[in-house]
Tab-separated table of C-alpha atoms in Angstrom:
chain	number	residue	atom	x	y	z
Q	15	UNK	CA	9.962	-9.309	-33.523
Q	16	UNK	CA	10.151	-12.641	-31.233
Q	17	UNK	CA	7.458	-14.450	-29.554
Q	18	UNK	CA	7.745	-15.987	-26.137
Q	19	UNK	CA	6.963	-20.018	-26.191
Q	20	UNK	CA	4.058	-21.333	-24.147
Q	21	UNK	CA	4.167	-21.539	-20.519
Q	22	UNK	CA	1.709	-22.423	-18.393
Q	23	UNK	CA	2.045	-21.571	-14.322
Q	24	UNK	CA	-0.365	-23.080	-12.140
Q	25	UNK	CA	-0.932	-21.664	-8.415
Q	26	UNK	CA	-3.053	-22.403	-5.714
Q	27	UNK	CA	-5.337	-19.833	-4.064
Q	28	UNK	CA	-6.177	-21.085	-0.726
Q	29	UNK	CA	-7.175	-18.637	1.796
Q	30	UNK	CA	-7.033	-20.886	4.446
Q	31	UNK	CA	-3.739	-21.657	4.769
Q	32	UNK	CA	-2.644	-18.294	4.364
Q	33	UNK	CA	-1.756	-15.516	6.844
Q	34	UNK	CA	-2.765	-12.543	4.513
Q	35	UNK	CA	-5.726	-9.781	4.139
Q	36	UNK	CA	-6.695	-9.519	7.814
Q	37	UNK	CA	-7.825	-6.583	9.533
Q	38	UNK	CA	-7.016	-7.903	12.876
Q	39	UNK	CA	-3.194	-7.395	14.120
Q	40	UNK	CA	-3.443	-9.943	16.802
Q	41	UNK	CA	-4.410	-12.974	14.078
Q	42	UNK	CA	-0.473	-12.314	12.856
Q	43	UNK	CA	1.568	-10.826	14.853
Q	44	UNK	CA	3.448	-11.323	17.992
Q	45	UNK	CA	5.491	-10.130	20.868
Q	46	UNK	CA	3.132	-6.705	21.309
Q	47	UNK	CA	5.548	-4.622	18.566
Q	48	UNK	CA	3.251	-1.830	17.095
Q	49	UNK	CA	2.578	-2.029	13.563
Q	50	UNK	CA	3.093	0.830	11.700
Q	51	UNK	CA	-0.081	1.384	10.036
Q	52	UNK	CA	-2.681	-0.574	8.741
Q	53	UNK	CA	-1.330	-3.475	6.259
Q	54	UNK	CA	-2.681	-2.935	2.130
Q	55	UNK	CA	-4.369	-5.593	0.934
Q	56	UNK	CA	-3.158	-8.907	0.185
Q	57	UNK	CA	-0.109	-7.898	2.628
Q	58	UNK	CA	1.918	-10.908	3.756
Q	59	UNK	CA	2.768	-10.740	7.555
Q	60	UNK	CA	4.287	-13.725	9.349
Q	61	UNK	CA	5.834	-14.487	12.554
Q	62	UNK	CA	8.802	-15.454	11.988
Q	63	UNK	CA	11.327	-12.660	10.287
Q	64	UNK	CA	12.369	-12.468	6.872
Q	65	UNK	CA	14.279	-13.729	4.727
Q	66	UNK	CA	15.376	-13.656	0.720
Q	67	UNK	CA	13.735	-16.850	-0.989
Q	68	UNK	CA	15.009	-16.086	-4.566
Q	69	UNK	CA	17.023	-13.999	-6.690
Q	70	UNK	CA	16.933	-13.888	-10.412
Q	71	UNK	CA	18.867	-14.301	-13.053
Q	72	UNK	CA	21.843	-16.115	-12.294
Q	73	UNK	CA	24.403	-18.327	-14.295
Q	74	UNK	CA	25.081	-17.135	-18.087
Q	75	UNK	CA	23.878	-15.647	-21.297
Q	76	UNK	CA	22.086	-12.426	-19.512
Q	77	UNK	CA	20.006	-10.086	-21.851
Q	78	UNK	CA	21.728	-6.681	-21.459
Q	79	UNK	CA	18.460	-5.054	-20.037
Q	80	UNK	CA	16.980	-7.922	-17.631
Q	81	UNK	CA	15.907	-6.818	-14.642
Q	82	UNK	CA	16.943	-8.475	-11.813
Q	83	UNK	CA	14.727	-10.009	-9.667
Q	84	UNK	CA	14.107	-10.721	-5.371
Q	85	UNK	CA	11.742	-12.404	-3.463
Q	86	UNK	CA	10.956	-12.439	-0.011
Q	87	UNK	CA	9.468	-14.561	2.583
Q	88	UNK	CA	6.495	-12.074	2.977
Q	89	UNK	CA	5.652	-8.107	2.619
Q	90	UNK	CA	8.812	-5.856	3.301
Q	91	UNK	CA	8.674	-1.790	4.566
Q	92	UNK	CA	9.138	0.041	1.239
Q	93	UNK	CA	11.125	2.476	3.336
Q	94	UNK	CA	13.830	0.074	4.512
Q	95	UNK	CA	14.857	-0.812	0.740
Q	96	UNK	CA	16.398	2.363	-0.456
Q	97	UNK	CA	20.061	2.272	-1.273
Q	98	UNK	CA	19.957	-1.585	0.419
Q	99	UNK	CA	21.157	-3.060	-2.649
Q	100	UNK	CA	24.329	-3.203	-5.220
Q	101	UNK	CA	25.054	-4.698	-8.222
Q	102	UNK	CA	28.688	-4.609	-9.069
Q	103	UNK	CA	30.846	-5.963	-12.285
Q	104	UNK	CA	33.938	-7.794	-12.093
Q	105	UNK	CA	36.499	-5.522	-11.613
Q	106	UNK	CA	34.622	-2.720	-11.280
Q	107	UNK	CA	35.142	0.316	-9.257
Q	108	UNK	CA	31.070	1.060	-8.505
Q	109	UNK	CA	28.262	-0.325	-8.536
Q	110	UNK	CA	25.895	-0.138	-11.437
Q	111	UNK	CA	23.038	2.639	-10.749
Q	112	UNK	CA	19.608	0.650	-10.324
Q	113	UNK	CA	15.979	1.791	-9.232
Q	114	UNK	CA	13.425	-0.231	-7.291
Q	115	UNK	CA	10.193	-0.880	-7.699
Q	116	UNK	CA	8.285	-3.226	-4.671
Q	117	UNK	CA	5.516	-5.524	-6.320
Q	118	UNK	CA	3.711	-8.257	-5.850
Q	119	UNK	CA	1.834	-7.410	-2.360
Q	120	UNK	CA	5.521	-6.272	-1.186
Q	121	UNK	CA	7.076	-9.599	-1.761
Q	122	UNK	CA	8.668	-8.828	-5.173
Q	123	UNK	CA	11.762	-6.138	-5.354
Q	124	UNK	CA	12.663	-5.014	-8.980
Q	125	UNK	CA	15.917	-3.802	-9.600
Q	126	UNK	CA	16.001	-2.098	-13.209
Q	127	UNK	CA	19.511	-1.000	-14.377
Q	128	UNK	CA	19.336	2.557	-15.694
Q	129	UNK	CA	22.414	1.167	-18.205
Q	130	UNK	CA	22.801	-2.065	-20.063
Q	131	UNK	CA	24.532	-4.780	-18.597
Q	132	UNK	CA	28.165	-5.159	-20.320
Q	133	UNK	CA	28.540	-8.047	-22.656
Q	134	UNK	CA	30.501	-10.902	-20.759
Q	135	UNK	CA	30.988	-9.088	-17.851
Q	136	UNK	CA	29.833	-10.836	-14.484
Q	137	UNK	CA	28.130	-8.913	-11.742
Q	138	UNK	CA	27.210	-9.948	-8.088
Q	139	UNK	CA	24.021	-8.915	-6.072
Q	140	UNK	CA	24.592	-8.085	-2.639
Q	141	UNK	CA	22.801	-6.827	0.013
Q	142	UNK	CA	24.790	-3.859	1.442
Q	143	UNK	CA	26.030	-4.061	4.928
Q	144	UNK	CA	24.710	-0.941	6.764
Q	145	UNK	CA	21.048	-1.923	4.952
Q	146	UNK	CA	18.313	-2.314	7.777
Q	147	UNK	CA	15.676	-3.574	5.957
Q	148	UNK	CA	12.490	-4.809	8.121
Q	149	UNK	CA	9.191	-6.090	7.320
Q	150	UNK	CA	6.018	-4.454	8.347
Q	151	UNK	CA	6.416	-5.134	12.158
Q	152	UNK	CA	9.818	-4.036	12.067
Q	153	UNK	CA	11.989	-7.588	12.438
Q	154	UNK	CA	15.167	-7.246	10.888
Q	155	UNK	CA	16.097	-9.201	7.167
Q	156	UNK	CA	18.178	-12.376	7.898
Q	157	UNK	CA	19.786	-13.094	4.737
Q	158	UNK	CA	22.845	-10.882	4.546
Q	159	UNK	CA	25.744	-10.457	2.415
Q	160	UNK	CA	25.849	-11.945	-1.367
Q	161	UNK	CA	22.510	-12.876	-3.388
Q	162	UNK	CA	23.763	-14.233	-6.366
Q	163	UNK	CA	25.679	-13.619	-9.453
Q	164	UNK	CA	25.341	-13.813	-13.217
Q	165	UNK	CA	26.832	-13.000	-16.878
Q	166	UNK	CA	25.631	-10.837	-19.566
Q	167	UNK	CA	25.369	-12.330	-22.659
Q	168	UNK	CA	28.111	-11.975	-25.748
Q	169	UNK	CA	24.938	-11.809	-27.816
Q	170	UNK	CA	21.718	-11.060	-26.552
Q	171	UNK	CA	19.370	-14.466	-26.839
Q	172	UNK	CA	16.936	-13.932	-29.764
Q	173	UNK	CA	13.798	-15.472	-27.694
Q	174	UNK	CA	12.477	-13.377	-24.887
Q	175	UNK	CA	13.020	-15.357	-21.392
Q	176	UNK	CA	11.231	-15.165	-18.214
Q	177	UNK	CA	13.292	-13.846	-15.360
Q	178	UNK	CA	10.786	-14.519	-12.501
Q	179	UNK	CA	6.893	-15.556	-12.141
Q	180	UNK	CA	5.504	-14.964	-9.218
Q	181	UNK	CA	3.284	-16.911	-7.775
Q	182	UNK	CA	5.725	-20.038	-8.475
Q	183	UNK	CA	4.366	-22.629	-10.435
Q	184	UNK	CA	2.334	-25.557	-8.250
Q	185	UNK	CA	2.590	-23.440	-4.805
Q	186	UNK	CA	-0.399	-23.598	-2.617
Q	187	UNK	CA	-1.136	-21.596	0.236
Q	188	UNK	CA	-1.187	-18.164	-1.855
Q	189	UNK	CA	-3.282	-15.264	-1.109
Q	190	UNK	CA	-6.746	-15.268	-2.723
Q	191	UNK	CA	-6.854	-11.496	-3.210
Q	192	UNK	CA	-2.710	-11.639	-4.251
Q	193	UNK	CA	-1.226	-10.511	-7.262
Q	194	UNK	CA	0.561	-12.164	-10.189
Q	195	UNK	CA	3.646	-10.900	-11.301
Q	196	UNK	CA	5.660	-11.598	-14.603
Q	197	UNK	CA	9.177	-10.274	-15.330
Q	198	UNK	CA	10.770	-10.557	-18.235
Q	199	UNK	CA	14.463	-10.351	-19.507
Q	200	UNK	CA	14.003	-7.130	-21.824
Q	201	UNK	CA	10.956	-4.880	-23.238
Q	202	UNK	CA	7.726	-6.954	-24.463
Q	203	UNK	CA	5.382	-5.507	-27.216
Q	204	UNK	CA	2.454	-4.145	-24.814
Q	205	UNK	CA	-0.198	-4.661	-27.887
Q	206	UNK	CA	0.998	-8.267	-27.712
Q	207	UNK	CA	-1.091	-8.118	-24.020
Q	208	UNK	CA	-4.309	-9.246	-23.407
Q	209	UNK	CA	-6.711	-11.622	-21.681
Q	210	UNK	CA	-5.914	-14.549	-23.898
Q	211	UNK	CA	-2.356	-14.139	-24.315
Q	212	UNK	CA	-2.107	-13.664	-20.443
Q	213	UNK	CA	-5.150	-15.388	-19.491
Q	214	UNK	CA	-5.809	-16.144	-15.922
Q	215	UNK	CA	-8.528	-18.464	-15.029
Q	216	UNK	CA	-10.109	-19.984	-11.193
Q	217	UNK	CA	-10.677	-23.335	-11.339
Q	218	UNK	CA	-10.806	-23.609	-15.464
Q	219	UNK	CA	-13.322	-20.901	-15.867
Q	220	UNK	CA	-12.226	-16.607	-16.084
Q	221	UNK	CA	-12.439	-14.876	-13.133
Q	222	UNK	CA	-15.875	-12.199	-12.985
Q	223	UNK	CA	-13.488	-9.267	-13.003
Q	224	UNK	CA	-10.810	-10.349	-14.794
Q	225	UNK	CA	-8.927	-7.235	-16.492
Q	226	UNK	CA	-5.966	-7.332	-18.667
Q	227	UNK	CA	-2.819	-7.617	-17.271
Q	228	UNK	CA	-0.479	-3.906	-16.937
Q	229	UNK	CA	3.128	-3.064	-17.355
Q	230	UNK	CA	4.936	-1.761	-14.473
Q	231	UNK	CA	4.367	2.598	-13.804
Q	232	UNK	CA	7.247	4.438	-13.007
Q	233	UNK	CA	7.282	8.497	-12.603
Q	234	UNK	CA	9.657	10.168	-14.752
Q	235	UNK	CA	9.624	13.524	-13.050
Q	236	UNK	CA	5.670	14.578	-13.701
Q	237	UNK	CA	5.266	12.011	-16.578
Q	238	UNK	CA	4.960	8.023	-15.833
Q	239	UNK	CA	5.887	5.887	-18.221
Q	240	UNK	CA	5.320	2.173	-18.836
Q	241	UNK	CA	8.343	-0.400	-18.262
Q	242	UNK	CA	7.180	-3.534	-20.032
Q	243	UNK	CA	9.520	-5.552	-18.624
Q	244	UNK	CA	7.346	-5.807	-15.644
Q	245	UNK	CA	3.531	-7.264	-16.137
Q	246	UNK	CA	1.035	-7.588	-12.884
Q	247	UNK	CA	-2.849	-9.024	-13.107
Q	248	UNK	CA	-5.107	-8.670	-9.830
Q	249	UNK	CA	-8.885	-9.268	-9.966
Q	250	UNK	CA	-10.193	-5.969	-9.039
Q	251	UNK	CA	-13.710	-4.102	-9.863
Q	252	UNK	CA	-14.327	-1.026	-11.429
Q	253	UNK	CA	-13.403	0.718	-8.168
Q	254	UNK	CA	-9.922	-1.391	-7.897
Q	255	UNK	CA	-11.122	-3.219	-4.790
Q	256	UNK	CA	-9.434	-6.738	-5.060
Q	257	UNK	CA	-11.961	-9.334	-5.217
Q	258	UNK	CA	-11.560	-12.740	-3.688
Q	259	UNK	CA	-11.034	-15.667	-5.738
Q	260	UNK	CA	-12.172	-18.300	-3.635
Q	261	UNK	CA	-10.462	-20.118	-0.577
Q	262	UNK	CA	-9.190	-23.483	-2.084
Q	263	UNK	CA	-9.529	-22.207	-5.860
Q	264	UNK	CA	-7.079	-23.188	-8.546
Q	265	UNK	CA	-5.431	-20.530	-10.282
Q	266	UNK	CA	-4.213	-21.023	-13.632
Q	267	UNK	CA	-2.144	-18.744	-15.634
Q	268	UNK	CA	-1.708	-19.303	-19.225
Q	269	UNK	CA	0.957	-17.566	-21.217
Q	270	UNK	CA	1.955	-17.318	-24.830
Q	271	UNK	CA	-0.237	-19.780	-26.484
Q	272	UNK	CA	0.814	-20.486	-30.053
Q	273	UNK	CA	-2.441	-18.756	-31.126
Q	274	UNK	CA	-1.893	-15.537	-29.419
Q	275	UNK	CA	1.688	-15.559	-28.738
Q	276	UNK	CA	3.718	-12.492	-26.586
Q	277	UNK	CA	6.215	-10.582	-28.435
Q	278	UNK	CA	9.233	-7.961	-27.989
């Protein structure tokens, strides 16, 4: 069993700079285009259109079962994202079969190989070209074409890595009612969870409703089961309302710390 080493992420909550959680269309969008439906909570909807900000991992030394990892510029239509992307190895003759899971108030897309990646084997991440992925008001995805590429490991690294956090550490502007999401490059030890191994506080102090964090759901057929790769943590009350953390609040999120370290 490994333990992750200490990280700490800070964010900024600040609900006024931030385009998110509002009932009224007209605040955020433009050019009279209907919106389908009424935006979830702690949606993202901006003017301009879309775009990829990150993918994750790249370069070498990939764990055989990381997930890989995209962000976007703000919420994207879960219906636009099936089949949109591939992940193929080096002279390979198919892509590798992947499902999706949308996070993070829509911003976060999961990719989780249903196979291990091949030692030493590189694979690219591409956006397919008859995709037609939109966000909520229906403008079009700019980024195009290839997102990235990376290598799988010889051996897989004995320390559990981070893939992506989001929110990024030191970002301000972030939803006040958002969620936080943590990927990792395999599957973590879910008894290793908890509020002080994963401890999120506003402004130095724990939030009122401050509940541990939760692996990733999936449905497997009429059973779910849990994917620890995948960790969220939302302030929500008993009823799973999201609860604001304050406009201008600093968010901290501490992970790992040597007394109450995360583990595979």
């Amino acid at each position: 069993m490994r333990s992750i080493t200490p990280l700490r992420l800070l964010l900024a909550a600040t609900l006024a700079l931030t385009l998110v959680g509002c009932d009224n269309y007209a605040v955020v969008l433009g050019g009279g285009w209907p919106p389908p439906g009424t935006p979830a909570d702690g949606a993202w909807i901006k003017s301009a259109k879309p775009v990829v900000e990150k993918t994750a991992p790249s370069g070498l030394g990939v764990h055989a079962k990381s997930p890989i990892v995209i962000r976007f510029s703000e919420t994207i239509a879960e219906d636009t994202l099936d089949g949109a992307f591939s992940v193929v190895p080096d002279g390979g003759f198919g892509a590798v079969p992947v499902s999706t899971q949308l996070i993070g108030d829509g911003r976060i897309l999961v990719l989780l190989p249903t196979i291990d990646w091949v030692a030493n084997t590189k694979y690219t991440i591409s956006i397919d070209d008859d995709a037609e992925i939109t966000d909520l008001t229906g403008q079009a995805l700019v980024t195009t074409g290839t997102l990235g590429t990376f290598t799988a490991a010889e051996t897989n690294p004995v320390t559990p890595k981070i893939v992506m956090n989001w929110p990024e550490d030191g970002l301000a502007g972030m939803s006040a009612i958002g969620q936080i999401v943590t990927v990792f490059d395999r599957p973590m030890n879910p008894t290793s969870f908890s509020q002080t191994s994963y401890a999120v506080t506003v402004d130095g102090t724990p939030p009122v409703f401050d509940p541990d964090p939760s692996a990733l759901t999936l449905l497997s057929g009429f059973f779910p089961i849990l994917d620890t790769r995948v960790w969220t943590w939302a302030s929500e009350d008993t009823n799973g309302v999201r609860q604001n953390l304050g406009a201008g609040a600093t968010v901290q999120l501490s992970l790992s710390p040597s007394t109450n370290t995360l583990k595979d």
